[in-house]
Short mmCIF file of C-alpha atoms in Angstrom, two decimals:
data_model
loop_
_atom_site.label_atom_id
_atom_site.label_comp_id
_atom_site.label_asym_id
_atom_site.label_seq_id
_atom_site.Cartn_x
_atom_site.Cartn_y
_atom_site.Cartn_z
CA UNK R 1 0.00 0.00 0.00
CA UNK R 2 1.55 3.71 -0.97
CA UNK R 3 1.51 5.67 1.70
CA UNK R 4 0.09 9.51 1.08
CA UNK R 5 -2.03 11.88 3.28
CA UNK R 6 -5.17 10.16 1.77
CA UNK R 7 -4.04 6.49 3.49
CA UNK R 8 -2.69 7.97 6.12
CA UNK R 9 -6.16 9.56 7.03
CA UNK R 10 -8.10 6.64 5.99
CA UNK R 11 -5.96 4.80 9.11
CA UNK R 12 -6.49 7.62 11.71
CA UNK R 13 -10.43 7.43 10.80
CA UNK R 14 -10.31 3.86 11.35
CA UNK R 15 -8.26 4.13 14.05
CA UNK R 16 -11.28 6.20 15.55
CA UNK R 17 -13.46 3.55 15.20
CA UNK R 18 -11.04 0.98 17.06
CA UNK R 19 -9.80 -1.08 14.19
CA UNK R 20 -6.33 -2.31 16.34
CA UNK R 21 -4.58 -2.76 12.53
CA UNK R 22 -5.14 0.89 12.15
CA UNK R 23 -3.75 1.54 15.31
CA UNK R 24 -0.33 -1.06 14.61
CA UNK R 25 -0.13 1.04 11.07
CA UNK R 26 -0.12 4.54 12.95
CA UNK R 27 2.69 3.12 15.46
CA UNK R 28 4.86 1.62 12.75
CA UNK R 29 4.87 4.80 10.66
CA UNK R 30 5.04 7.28 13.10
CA UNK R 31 7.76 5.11 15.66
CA UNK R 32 10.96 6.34 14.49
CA UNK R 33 10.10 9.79 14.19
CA UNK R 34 8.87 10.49 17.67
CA UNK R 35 11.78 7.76 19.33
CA UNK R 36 13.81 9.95 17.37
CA UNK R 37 13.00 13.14 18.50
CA UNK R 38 13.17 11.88 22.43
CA UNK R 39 16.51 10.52 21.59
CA UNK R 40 17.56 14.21 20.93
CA UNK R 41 16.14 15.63 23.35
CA UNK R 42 16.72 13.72 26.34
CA UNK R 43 19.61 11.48 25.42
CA UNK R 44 18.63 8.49 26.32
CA UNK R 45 17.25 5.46 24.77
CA UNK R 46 15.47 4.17 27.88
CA UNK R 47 13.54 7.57 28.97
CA UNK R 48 13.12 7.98 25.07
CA UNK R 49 10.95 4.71 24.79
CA UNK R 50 9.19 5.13 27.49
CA UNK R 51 8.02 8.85 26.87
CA UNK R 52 7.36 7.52 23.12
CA UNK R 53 5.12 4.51 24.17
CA UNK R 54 3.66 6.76 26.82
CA UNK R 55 3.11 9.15 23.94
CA UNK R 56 1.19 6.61 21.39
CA UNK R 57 -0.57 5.85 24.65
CA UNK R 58 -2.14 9.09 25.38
CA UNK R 59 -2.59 9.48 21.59
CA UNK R 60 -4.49 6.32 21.18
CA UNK R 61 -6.47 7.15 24.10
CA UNK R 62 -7.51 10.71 23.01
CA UNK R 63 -7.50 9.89 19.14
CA UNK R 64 -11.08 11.31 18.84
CA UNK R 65 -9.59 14.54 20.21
CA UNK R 66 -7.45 14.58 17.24
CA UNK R 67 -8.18 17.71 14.77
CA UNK R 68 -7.45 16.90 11.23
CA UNK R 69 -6.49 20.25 9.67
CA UNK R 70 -3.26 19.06 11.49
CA UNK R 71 -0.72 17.18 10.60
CA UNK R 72 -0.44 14.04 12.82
CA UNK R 73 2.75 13.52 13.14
CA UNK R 74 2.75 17.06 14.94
CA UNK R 75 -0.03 15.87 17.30
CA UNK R 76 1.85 13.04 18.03
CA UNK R 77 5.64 15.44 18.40
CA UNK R 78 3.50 17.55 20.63
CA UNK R 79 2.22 14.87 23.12
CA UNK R 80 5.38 13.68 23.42
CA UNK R 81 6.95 16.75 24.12
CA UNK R 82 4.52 17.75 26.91
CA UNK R 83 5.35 14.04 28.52
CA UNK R 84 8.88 15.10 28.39
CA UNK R 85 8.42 18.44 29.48
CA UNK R 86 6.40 17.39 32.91
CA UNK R 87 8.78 14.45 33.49
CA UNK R 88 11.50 16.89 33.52
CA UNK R 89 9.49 18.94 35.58
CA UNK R 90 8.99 15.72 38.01
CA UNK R 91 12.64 15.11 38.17
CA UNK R 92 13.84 19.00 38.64
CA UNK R 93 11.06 18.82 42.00
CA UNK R 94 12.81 15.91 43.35
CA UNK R 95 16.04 17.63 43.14
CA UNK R 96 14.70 20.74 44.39
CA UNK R 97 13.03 19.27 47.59
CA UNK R 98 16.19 17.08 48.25
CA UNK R 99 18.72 20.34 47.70
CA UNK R 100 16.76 23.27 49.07
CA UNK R 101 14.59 24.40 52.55
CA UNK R 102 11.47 24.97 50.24
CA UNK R 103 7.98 24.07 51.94
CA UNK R 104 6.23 20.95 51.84
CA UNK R 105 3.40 23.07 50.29
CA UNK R 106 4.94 24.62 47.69
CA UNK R 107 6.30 20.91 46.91
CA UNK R 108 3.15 20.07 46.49
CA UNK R 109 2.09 22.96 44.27
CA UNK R 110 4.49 21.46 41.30
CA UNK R 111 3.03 19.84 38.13
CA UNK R 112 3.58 16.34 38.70
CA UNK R 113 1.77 14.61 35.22
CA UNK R 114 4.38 12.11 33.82
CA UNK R 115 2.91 8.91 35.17
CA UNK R 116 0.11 7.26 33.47
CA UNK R 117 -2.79 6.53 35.22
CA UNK R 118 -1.67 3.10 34.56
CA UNK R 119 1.68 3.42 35.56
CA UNK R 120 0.56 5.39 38.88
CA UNK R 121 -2.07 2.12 39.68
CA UNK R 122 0.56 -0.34 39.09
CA UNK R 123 3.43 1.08 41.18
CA UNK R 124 0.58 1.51 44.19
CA UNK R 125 0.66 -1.84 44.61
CA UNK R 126 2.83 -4.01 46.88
CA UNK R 127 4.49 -6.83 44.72
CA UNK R 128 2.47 -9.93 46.23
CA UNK R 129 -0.66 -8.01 45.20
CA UNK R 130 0.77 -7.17 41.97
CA UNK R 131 2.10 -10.65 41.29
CA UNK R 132 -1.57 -11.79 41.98
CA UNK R 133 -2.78 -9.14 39.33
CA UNK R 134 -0.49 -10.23 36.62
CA UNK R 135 -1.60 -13.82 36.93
CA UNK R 136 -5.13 -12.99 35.88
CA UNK R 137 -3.73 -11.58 32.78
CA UNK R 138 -3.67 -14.05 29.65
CA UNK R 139 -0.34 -15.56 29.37
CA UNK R 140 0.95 -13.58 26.41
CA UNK R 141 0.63 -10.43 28.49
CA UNK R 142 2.15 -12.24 31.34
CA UNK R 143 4.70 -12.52 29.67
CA UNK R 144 5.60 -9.38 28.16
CA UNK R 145 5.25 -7.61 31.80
CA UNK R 146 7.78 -9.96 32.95
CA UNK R 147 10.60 -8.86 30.41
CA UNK R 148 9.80 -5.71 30.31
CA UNK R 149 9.37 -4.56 34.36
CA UNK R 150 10.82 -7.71 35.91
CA UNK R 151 13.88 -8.40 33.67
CA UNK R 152 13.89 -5.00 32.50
CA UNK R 153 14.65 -5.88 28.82
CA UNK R 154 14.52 -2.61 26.28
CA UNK R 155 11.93 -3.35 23.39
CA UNK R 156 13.80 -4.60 21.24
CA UNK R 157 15.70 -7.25 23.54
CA UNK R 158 11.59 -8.08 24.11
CA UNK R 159 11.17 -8.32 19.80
CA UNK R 160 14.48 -10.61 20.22
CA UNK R 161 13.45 -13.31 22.74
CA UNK R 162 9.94 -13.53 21.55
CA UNK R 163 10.83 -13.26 17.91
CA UNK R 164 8.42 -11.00 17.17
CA UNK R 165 8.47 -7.35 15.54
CA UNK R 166 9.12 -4.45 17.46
CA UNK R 167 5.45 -3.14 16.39
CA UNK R 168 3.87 -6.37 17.90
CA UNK R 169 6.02 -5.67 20.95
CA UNK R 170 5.13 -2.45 21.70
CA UNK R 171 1.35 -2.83 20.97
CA UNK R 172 1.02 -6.21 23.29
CA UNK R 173 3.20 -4.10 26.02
CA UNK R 174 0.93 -1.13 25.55
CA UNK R 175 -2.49 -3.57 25.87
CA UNK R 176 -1.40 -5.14 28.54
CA UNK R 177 -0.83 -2.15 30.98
CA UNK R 178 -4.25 -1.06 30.43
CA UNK R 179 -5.56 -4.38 31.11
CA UNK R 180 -2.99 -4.36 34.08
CA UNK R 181 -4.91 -1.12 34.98
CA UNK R 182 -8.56 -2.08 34.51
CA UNK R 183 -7.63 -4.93 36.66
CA UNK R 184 -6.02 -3.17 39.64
CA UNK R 185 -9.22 -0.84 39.28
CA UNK R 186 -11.49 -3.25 39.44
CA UNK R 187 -9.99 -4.88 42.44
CA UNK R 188 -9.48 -1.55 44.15
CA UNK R 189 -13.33 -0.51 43.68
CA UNK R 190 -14.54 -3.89 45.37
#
């Protein structure tokens, strides 16, 4: 298939609708660029793939939001740069309250946005309750939160051991936190 702004649009209107091969297409193409721009602005590869999967995340989440007398690749640039920006701002705040006499209050008072609602649920939990979470997750997913949080493997030491592409990787990683998620929540609520 060529790819134009005609196919490209035809995927972000079925990604709308929840077709999951729209959303692997949107991911595959779009990958690179925003890894890419991370990587340059934050020098790292680890804190540039998470902020990038955090990104598609958000993006895939809020793709109805999405205004299409913009480009999408600057939606996505933009996302990602806001994630970046309030991590930083996370990780300047922990300096600051460990280096200076500022109030607990106006500690409190910082932005504070980089965690996911995901990622916030699943690092409430203790590990025996976590443990017991992950186990009601289908064994693919299992699996895939094991490398990635327990053996801390990048993505593409992940694609490696399971021999299967990155794209497949990062999508099963990205469905299984939010099933993680609705999980913990569920449990939480009863």
């Amino acid at each position: 298939m060529e790819i134009n702004e005609e196919s490209i649009q035809f995927q972000i209107n079925r990604a709308k609708d929840g077709k999951r091969s729209a959303f692997n297409f949107l991911l595959d193409l779009y990958w690179n660029k925003v890894y890419g721009f991370q990587l340059k602005r934050v020098g790292n590869e680890h804190d540039a793939e998470d902020i990038t999967m955090e990104t598609f995340s958000k993006a895939f989440d809020k793709i109805d939001s999405f205004d299409e007398s913009y480009e999408f690749d600057t939606w996505l640039i933009t996302i990602s740069k806001n994630i970046q920006i309030d991590m930083s701002r996370k990780k300047n705040a922990s300096i600051r309250s460990q280096t200076t006499d500022a109030s607990e209050e106006q500690i409190n008072r910082i932005a504070d946005k980089a965690p996911s609602p995901e990622d916030q649920l699943i690092t409430q939990q203790n590990l025996a309750q976590l443990l017991r979470y992950i186990k009601q997750l289908k064994p693919h997913y299992q699996e895939i939160i094991n490398l990635r949080y327990f053996q801390e493997m990048s993505y593409n030491e992940i694609s490696d051991a399971l021999q299967e592409p990155l794209s497949n990787v990062k999508v099963r990683l990205l469905r299984a936190r939010k099933l993680l998620a609705q999980i913990i929540t569920q449990n939480r609520d009863s």
